[in-house]
Amino acid sequence: DHRLILSSGQRVLIAGAGSGGDMLVRDLLRTRTGQYQPVGFADDDRRKQGKEIHGFRVFGPIESIPDLVQAHAVDLVMIAIPSANSRDMRRIVQACEKAGVPFRTLPGTQDIASGRAAIQTLREVSIDDLLGREPVSLDWKAIETGLTGRTVMVTGGGGSIGSELCRQIARLDPARLVVFENSEFNLYQIQLELEERAPKVKVQPYLGDVTDRQAVEQAFAQLQPEVVFHAAAYKHVPMLEGMVRSAVRNNVIGTRIVADAAGRHRVATFVLISTDKAVNPTNVMGASKRMAELYCQNLDAHSDTRYITVRFGNVLGSAGSVVPLFREQIARGGPVTVTHPEVTRFFMTIPEACQLIMQAAVLGRGGEIFVLDMGEPIRISYLAEQMIRLAGKTPNEDVEILFSGLRPGEKLQEELFHEKESLFGTEHAKILRARYRRVDWSGLEAKLDALARAVEGLDDGAVTAILQDLVPEFRRTQAGEAPSKVVPFEEAREK
């Protein structure tokens, strides 16, 4: 009797009596290590309740977890719903927290399908699980047509977005994957990882800086990329407020150098990775990214290369972002610092962002800005509370949350669209297409030449003035404020 064999282990309640729960209990029975003793299932499907799976009863819905934990002396809840969306995960986690019982989860469907994780690999519930959205449906045939068998370059290929793009592109069997990166350590790390994960893919590391015109030219001439994802950028808002020249040099001039090289070397598709901070920018970082958007959009009309921009909000867990910062603060016992009680941001996971970037790359005809559906904005104080709870602590009891005040250039809310952008739907429900009015090309080039001279002349005042002229909606603030109107994704789609 398997219940006798497993009787010495931790008593486990399995949340989810579908295929994931079925496979999990079979795996627990097959291993027979005695570490875990299943006691039954909790599942919302009334048709399953009262039935048995491999001899274990489906007791009741998720809301009954606290009662089941007490009635059956449960030591651990295993969440076995790989397809669960964030709303379902929050319900399960809240039920476990109410019961005072530890919980673990199976990997998500996409991780299992991609081979990143096995069905039996249990892990801790992450903030991604609670804030992520439903799995994205992609046209993989179109993506493969655009990338498989091609030479693909990713600038900033060792960064948070760039490295994940490299991972996903490597799975599509490109002819060659060029990883262009200015950090020796980051380049080494991603090269090592790609060689282990995708040994058949020809990975070409290139240690260089996007502002080094000669290095960029050499890379394009020697390696002949057909598709370029330009992810290299400075992005830290408060830091760049005091380093205008560096921000513009990297984000504007660097983009111009790479985009121009793509046109000269007849790259088929160039994709600029942008940010919601480029919309009505209140900080140098956002204004510099807006300028990069404008340049690529207008360059498209003067080149055979298709120039496409993809704009989205924050990604969970990227280097220097709020999630790793909160994690460190919680590990130290707090306090967790939030700028303002009402500050919100759009979030998506890094893999989801990269999948939608690749989808947009094959949707684009050139000159568009694609805007990713970021879902509902998340209050940062809520994010802090959830992360504290996931660490097994109580907000403002075990770990204090302190409000430090908005920093220069910060908004209460971010926007995804500019009021003068014409918005259109695409074949993909999670992606909108925006077209911006054209600007005078010769005038734009002349101003960018003047901007480059100001950067080389170390003249921050001139750099700021020219940037303001190029991006007239740029309104630099000392204390962030909410925009007058934030247009939700669904409302924008209806326009």
Coordinates of N, CA and C in Angstrom, one line a residue, residues 2-4 6-16 24-26 28-29 35-43 51-60 68-69 71-78:
H2 N 0.7 2.1 -1.0 CA 1.6 3.3 -1.1 C 1.5 4.2 0.0
R3 N 0.3 4.2 0.7 CA 0.2 5.1 1.8 C 1.0 4.7 3.0
L4 N 1.3 3.4 3.1 CA 2.2 2.9 4.2 C 3.6 3.2 3.8
L6 N 4.8 5.8 2.2 CA 5.1 7.2 2.3 C 4.7 7.8 3.7
S7 N 4.3 6.9 4.6 CA 3.7 7.5 5.8 C 4.7 8.3 6.7
S8 N 6.0 8.1 6.5 CA 7.0 8.8 7.4 C 7.3 10.2 6.9
G9 N 6.9 10.6 5.7 CA 7.3 11.9 5.1 C 6.4 13.0 5.5
Q10 N 6.7 14.2 5.0 CA 5.9 15.4 5.1 C 4.5 15.2 4.5
R11 N 3.5 15.6 5.2 CA 2.1 15.4 4.7 C 1.8 16.6 3.7
V12 N 1.4 16.2 2.5 CA 1.3 17.1 1.4 C -0.1 17.2 0.9
L13 N -0.6 18.4 0.8 CA -1.9 18.6 0.1 C -1.5 19.2 -1.3
I14 N -2.1 18.6 -2.4 CA -1.8 19.1 -3.7 C -2.9 20.0 -4.2
A15 N -2.6 21.2 -4.5 CA -3.6 22.2 -5.1 C -3.6 22.0 -6.6
G16 N -4.7 21.5 -7.1 CA -4.8 21.2 -8.5 C -4.9 19.7 -8.8
L24 N 2.2 14.8 -10.8 CA 2.9 15.1 -9.5 C 2.8 13.9 -8.5
V25 N 1.5 13.5 -8.3 CA 1.3 12.4 -7.3 C 1.9 11.1 -7.8
R26 N 1.8 10.9 -9.2 CA 2.5 9.7 -9.7 C 4.0 9.7 -9.5
L28 N 5.5 11.3 -7.1 CA 5.8 11.1 -5.6 C 5.7 9.6 -5.3
L29 N 4.7 8.9 -5.9 CA 4.6 7.5 -5.6 C 5.7 6.7 -6.2
Q35 N 10.0 11.0 1.5 CA 10.1 12.4 1.9 C 8.7 13.1 2.0
Y36 N 7.8 12.7 1.1 CA 6.5 13.3 1.1 C 5.4 12.2 1.2
Q37 N 4.3 12.6 1.9 CA 3.1 11.7 2.0 C 1.9 12.5 1.5
P38 N 1.4 12.2 0.2 CA 0.2 12.9 -0.2 C -1.0 12.6 0.6
V39 N -1.8 13.6 0.9 CA -3.0 13.3 1.7 C -4.3 13.5 0.8
G40 N -4.1 14.2 -0.3 CA -5.3 14.5 -1.2 C -5.1 15.7 -2.0
F41 N -6.2 16.2 -2.6 CA -6.2 17.3 -3.5 C -7.2 18.4 -3.1
A42 N -6.9 19.6 -3.5 CA -7.9 20.7 -3.5 C -8.0 21.2 -4.9
D43 N -9.3 21.3 -5.4 CA -9.5 21.7 -6.7 C -10.9 22.4 -6.8
K51 N -14.0 12.6 -5.9 CA -13.4 11.5 -6.6 C -12.0 11.2 -6.1
E52 N -11.4 10.1 -6.6 CA -10.0 9.8 -6.2 C -9.1 9.8 -7.4
I53 N -7.9 10.2 -7.2 CA -6.8 10.1 -8.2 C -5.7 9.3 -7.6
H54 N -5.4 8.2 -8.2 CA -4.4 7.2 -7.7 C -4.6 7.0 -6.2
G55 N -5.9 6.9 -5.8 CA -6.2 6.5 -4.4 C -6.2 7.7 -3.4
F56 N -6.1 8.9 -3.9 CA -6.1 10.1 -3.1 C -7.3 11.0 -3.4
R57 N -8.1 11.4 -2.4 CA -9.3 12.1 -2.6 C -9.2 13.6 -3.0
V58 N -10.1 14.0 -3.9 CA -10.2 15.4 -4.2 C -11.2 16.0 -3.2
F59 N -10.7 16.7 -2.2 CA -11.6 17.1 -1.0 C -12.5 18.3 -1.4
G60 N -12.0 19.4 -1.9 CA -12.9 20.5 -2.0 C -12.1 21.6 -2.8
L68 N -8.7 22.1 5.3 CA -8.0 20.8 5.0 C -6.7 20.7 5.7
V69 N -5.9 21.8 5.8 CA -4.6 21.8 6.4 C -4.8 21.4 7.9
A71 N -7.5 19.8 9.2 CA -8.2 18.4 9.4 C -7.2 17.3 9.1
H72 N -6.2 17.5 8.2 CA -5.3 16.4 7.8 C -3.9 16.6 8.2
A73 N -3.7 17.6 9.1 CA -2.3 17.8 9.6 C -1.3 18.0 8.5
V74 N -1.7 18.9 7.5 CA -0.8 19.1 6.3 C 0.4 19.9 6.7
D75 N 1.6 19.5 6.2 CA 2.8 20.1 6.4 C 3.3 21.1 5.3
L76 N 2.7 20.8 4.1 CA 3.2 21.5 2.9 C 2.1 21.4 1.8
V77 N 1.9 22.5 1.1 CA 1.0 22.5 -0.1 C 1.8 22.6 -1.3
M78 N 1.6 21.7 -2.2 CA 2.3 21.7 -3.5 C 1.2 22.2 -4.6

